[in-house]
CSV table of C-alpha atoms and ligand atoms in Angstrom, one decimal:
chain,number,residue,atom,x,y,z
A,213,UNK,CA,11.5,-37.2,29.1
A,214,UNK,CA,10.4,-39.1,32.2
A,215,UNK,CA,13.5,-41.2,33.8
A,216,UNK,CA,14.2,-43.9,36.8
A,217,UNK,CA,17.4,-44.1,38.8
A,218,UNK,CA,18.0,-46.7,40.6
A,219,UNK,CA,20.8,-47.8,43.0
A,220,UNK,CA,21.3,-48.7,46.8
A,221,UNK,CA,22.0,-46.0,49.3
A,222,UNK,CA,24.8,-44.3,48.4
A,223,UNK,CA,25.0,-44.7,44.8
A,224,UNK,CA,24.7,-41.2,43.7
A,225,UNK,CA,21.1,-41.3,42.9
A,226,UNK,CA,20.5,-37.8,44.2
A,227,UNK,CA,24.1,-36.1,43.1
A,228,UNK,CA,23.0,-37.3,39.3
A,229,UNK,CA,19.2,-36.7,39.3
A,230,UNK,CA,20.3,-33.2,40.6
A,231,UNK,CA,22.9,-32.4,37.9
A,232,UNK,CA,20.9,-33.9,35.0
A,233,UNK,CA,17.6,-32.6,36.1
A,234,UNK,CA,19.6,-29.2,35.3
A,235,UNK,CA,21.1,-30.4,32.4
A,236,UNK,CA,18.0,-31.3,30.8
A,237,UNK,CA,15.6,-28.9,32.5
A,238,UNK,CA,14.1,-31.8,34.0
A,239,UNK,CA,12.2,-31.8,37.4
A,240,UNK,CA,13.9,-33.8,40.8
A,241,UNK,CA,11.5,-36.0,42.6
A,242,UNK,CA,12.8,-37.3,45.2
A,243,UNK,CA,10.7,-39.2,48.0
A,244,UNK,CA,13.2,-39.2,50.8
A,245,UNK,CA,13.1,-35.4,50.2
A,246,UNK,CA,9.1,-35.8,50.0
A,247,UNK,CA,8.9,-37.6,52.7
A,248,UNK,CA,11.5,-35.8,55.2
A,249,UNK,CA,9.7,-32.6,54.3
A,250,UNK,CA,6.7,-34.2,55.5
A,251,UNK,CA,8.5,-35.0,58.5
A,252,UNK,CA,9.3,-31.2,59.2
A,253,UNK,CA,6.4,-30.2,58.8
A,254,UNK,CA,4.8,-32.8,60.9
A,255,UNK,CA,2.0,-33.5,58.6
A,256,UNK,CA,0.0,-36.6,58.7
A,257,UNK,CA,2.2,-38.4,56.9
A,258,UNK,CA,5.8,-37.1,58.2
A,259,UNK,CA,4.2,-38.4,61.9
A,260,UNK,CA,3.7,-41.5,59.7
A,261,UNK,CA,6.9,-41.8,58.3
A,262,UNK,CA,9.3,-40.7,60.9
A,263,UNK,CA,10.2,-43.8,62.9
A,264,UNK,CA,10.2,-45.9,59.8
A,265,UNK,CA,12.5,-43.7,58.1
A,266,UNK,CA,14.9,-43.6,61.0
A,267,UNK,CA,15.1,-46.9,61.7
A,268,UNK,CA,15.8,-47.4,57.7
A,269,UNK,CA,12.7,-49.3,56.7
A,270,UNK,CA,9.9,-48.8,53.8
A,271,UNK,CA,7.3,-46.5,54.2
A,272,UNK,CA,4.0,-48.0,53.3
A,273,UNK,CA,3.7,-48.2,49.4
A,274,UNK,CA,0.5,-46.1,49.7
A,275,UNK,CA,1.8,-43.8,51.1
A,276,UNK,CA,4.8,-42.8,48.5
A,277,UNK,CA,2.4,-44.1,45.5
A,278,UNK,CA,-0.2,-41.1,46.6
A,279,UNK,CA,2.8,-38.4,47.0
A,280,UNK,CA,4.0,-39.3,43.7
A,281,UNK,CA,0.4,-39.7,41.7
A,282,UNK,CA,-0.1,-35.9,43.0
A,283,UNK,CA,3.4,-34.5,42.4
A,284,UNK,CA,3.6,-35.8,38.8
A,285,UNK,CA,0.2,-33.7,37.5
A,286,UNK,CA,1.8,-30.4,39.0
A,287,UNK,CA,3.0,-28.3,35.9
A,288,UNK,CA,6.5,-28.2,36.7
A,289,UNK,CA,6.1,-31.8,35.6
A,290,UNK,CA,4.9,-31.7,32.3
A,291,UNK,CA,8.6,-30.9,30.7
A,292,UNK,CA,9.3,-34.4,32.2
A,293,UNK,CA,10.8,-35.8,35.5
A,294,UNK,CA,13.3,-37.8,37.4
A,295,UNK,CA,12.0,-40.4,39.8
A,296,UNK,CA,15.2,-40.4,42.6
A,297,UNK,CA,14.3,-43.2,45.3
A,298,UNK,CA,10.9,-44.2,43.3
A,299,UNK,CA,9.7,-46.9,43.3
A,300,UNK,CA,11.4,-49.1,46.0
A,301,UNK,CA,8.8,-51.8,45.7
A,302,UNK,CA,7.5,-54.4,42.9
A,303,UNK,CA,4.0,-52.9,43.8
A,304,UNK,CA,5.3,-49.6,43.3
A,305,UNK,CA,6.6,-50.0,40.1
A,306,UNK,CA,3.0,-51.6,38.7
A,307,UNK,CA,1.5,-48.5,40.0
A,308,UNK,CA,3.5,-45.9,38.7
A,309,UNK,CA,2.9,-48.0,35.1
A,310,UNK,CA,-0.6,-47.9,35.3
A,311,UNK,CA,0.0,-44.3,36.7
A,312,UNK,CA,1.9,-43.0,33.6
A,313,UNK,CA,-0.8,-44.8,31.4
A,314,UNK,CA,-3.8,-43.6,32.9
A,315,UNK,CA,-1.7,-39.8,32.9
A,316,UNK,CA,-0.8,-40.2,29.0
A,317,UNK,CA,2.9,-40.0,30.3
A,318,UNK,CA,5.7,-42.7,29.1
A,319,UNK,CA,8.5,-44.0,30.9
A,320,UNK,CA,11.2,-43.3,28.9
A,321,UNK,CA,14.4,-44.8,30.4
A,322,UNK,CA,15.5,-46.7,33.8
A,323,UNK,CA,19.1,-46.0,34.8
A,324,UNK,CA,21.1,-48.3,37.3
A,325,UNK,CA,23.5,-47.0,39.3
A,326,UNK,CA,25.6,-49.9,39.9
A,327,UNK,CA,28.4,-49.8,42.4
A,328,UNK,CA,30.4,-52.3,44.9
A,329,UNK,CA,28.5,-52.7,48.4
A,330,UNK,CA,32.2,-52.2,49.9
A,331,UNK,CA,31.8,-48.4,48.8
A,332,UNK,CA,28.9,-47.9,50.2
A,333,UNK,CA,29.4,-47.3,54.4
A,334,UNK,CA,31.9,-45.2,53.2
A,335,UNK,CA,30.0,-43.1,50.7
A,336,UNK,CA,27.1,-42.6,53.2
A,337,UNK,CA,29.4,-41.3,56.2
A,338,UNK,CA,31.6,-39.0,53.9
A,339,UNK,CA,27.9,-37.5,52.8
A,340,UNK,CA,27.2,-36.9,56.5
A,341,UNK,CA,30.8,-35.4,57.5
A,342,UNK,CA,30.7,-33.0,54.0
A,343,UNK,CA,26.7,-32.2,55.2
A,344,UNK,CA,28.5,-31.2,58.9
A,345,UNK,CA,30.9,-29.5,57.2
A,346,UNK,CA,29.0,-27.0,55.7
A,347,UNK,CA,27.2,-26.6,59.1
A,348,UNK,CA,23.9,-28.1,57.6
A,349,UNK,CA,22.0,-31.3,59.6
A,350,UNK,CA,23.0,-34.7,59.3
A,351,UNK,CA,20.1,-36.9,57.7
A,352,UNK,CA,18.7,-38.8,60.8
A,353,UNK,CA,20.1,-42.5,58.8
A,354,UNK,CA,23.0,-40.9,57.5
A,355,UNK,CA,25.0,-43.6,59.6
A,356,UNK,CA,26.7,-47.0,59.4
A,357,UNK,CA,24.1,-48.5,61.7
A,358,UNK,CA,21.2,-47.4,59.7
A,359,UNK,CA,22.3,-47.7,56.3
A,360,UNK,CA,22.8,-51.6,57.3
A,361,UNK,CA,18.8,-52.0,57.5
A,362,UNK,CA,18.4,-49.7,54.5
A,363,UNK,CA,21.1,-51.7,52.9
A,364,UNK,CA,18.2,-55.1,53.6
A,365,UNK,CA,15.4,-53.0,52.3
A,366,UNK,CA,17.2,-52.5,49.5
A,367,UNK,CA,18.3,-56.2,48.4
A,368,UNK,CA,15.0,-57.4,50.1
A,369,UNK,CA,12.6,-55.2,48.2
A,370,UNK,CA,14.1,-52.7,45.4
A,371,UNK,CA,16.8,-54.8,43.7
A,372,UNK,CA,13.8,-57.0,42.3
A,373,UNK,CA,13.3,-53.7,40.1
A,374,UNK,CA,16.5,-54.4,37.9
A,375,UNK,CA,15.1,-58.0,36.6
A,376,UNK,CA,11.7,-56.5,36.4
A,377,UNK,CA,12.6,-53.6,34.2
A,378,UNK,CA,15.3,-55.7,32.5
A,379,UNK,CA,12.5,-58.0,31.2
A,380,UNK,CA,10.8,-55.4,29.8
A,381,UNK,CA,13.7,-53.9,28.3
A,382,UNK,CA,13.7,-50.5,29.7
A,383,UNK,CA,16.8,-51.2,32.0
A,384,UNK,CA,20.4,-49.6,31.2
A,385,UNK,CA,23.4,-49.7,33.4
A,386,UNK,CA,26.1,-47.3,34.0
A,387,UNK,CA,28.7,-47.9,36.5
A,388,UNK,CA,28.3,-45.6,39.2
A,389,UNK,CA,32.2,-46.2,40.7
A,390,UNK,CA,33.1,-44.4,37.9
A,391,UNK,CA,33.6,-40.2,38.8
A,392,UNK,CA,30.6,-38.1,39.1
A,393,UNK,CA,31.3,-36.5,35.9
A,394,UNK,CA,31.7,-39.9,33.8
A,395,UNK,CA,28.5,-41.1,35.4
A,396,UNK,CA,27.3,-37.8,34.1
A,397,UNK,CA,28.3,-38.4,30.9
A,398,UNK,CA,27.5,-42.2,30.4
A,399,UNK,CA,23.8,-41.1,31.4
A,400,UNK,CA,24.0,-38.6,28.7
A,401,UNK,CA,25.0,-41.1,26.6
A,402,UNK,CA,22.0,-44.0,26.7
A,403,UNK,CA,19.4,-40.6,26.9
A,404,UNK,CA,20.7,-39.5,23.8
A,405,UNK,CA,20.7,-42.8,22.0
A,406,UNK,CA,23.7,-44.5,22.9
A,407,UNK,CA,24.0,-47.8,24.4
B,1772,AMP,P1,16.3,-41.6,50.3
B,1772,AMP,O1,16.4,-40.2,50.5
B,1772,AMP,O2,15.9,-42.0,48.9
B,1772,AMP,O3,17.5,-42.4,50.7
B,1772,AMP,O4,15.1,-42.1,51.3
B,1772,AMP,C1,15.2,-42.0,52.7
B,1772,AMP,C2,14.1,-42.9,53.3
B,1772,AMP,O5,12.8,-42.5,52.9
B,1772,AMP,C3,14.2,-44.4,52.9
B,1772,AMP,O6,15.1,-45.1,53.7
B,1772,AMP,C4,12.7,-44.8,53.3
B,1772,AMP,O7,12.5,-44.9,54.6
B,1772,AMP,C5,12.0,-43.6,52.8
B,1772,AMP,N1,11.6,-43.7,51.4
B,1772,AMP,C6,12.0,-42.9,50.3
B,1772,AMP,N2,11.4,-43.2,49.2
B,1772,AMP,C7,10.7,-44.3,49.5
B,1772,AMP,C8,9.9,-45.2,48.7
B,1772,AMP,N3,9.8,-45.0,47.3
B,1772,AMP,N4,9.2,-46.2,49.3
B,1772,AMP,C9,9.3,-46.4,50.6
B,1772,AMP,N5,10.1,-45.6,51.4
B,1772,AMP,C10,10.7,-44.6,50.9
């Protein structure tokens, strides 16, 4: 079973592909987590994406298309995946169709996170306090100022993806103000047939 989630910043895209990628013994991709890897390590393409990523706007749509067209053949992803923060971009969602096609893979459901904007400053900063908390480092646009260009990049370039996967009916909402574990549970829900 290979599954979208999509949401702004904030919406709990990573705290549910993380649970239900263990629930279903699913594998997490997650590009920000590609991506600030890279960073890290200082490859190529973490020199690439730093300043882009800090200042909260898109990396280049080659770029992710390439890490995701590799990570998907690994093994681990046979049993089926997640896609957390993939695709952000109209162009990215054509190639990860003509991807799974030309891989013999299906996409088998897209799952919107939907949840107020007024919730979303909020969720973001108490993510960086619990992340300081537990002595761990602060993502480098983990704050307000940030998240208001990722915020634009959002509207600007991802929220396209609901009428686009909408129109050809592979979109499913679940209201992502709800609690973590009725989020849970309505995902659970449309993956096992529900509405
Ligand atoms: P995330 O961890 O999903 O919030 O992503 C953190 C940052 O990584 C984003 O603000 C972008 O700068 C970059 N990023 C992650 N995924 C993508 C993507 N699919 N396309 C472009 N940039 C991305």
């Amino acid at each position: 079973m290979n599954i979208i989630l999509l949401g702004p910043p904030g919406a709990g895209k990573g705290t549910q592909a993380d649970a239900l990628a263990k629930r279903r013994g699913l594998v997490q991709l997650s590009t920000g987590d590609m991506l600030r890897a890279a960073v890290r390590a200082g490859t190529d393409i973490g020199k690439r994406a730093d300043a882009v990523m800090k200042a909260g706007g898109l990396v280049s749509d080659e770029i992710v298309i390439g890490i995701i067209s590799e990570r998907i053949d690994k093994p681990d992803c046979a049993s089926g995946f997640i896609l957390d923060g993939f695709p952000r971009t109209l162009k990215q969602a054509a190639a990860l169709g003509l991807l799974l096609v030309s891989k013999g893979k299906t996409l088998d459901a897209v799952i919107e996170l939907k949840v107020d904007d007024t919730v979303l400053v909020g969720r973001v900063e108490k993510r960086a306090a619990e992340t300081l908390a537990a002595g761990g480092t602060v993502r480098a646009d983990d704050n307000a100022e940030t998240l208001k260009s990722r915020l634009l990049a959002y509207y600007r370039e991802t929220s396209p993806l609901i009428g686009y996967y909408f129109a050809l009916d592979q979109l499913k909402t679940v209201d992502g103000m709800a609690s973590i574990g009725d989020v849970a549970s309505q995902i659970d829900t449309i993956l096992d047939g529900g509405s």
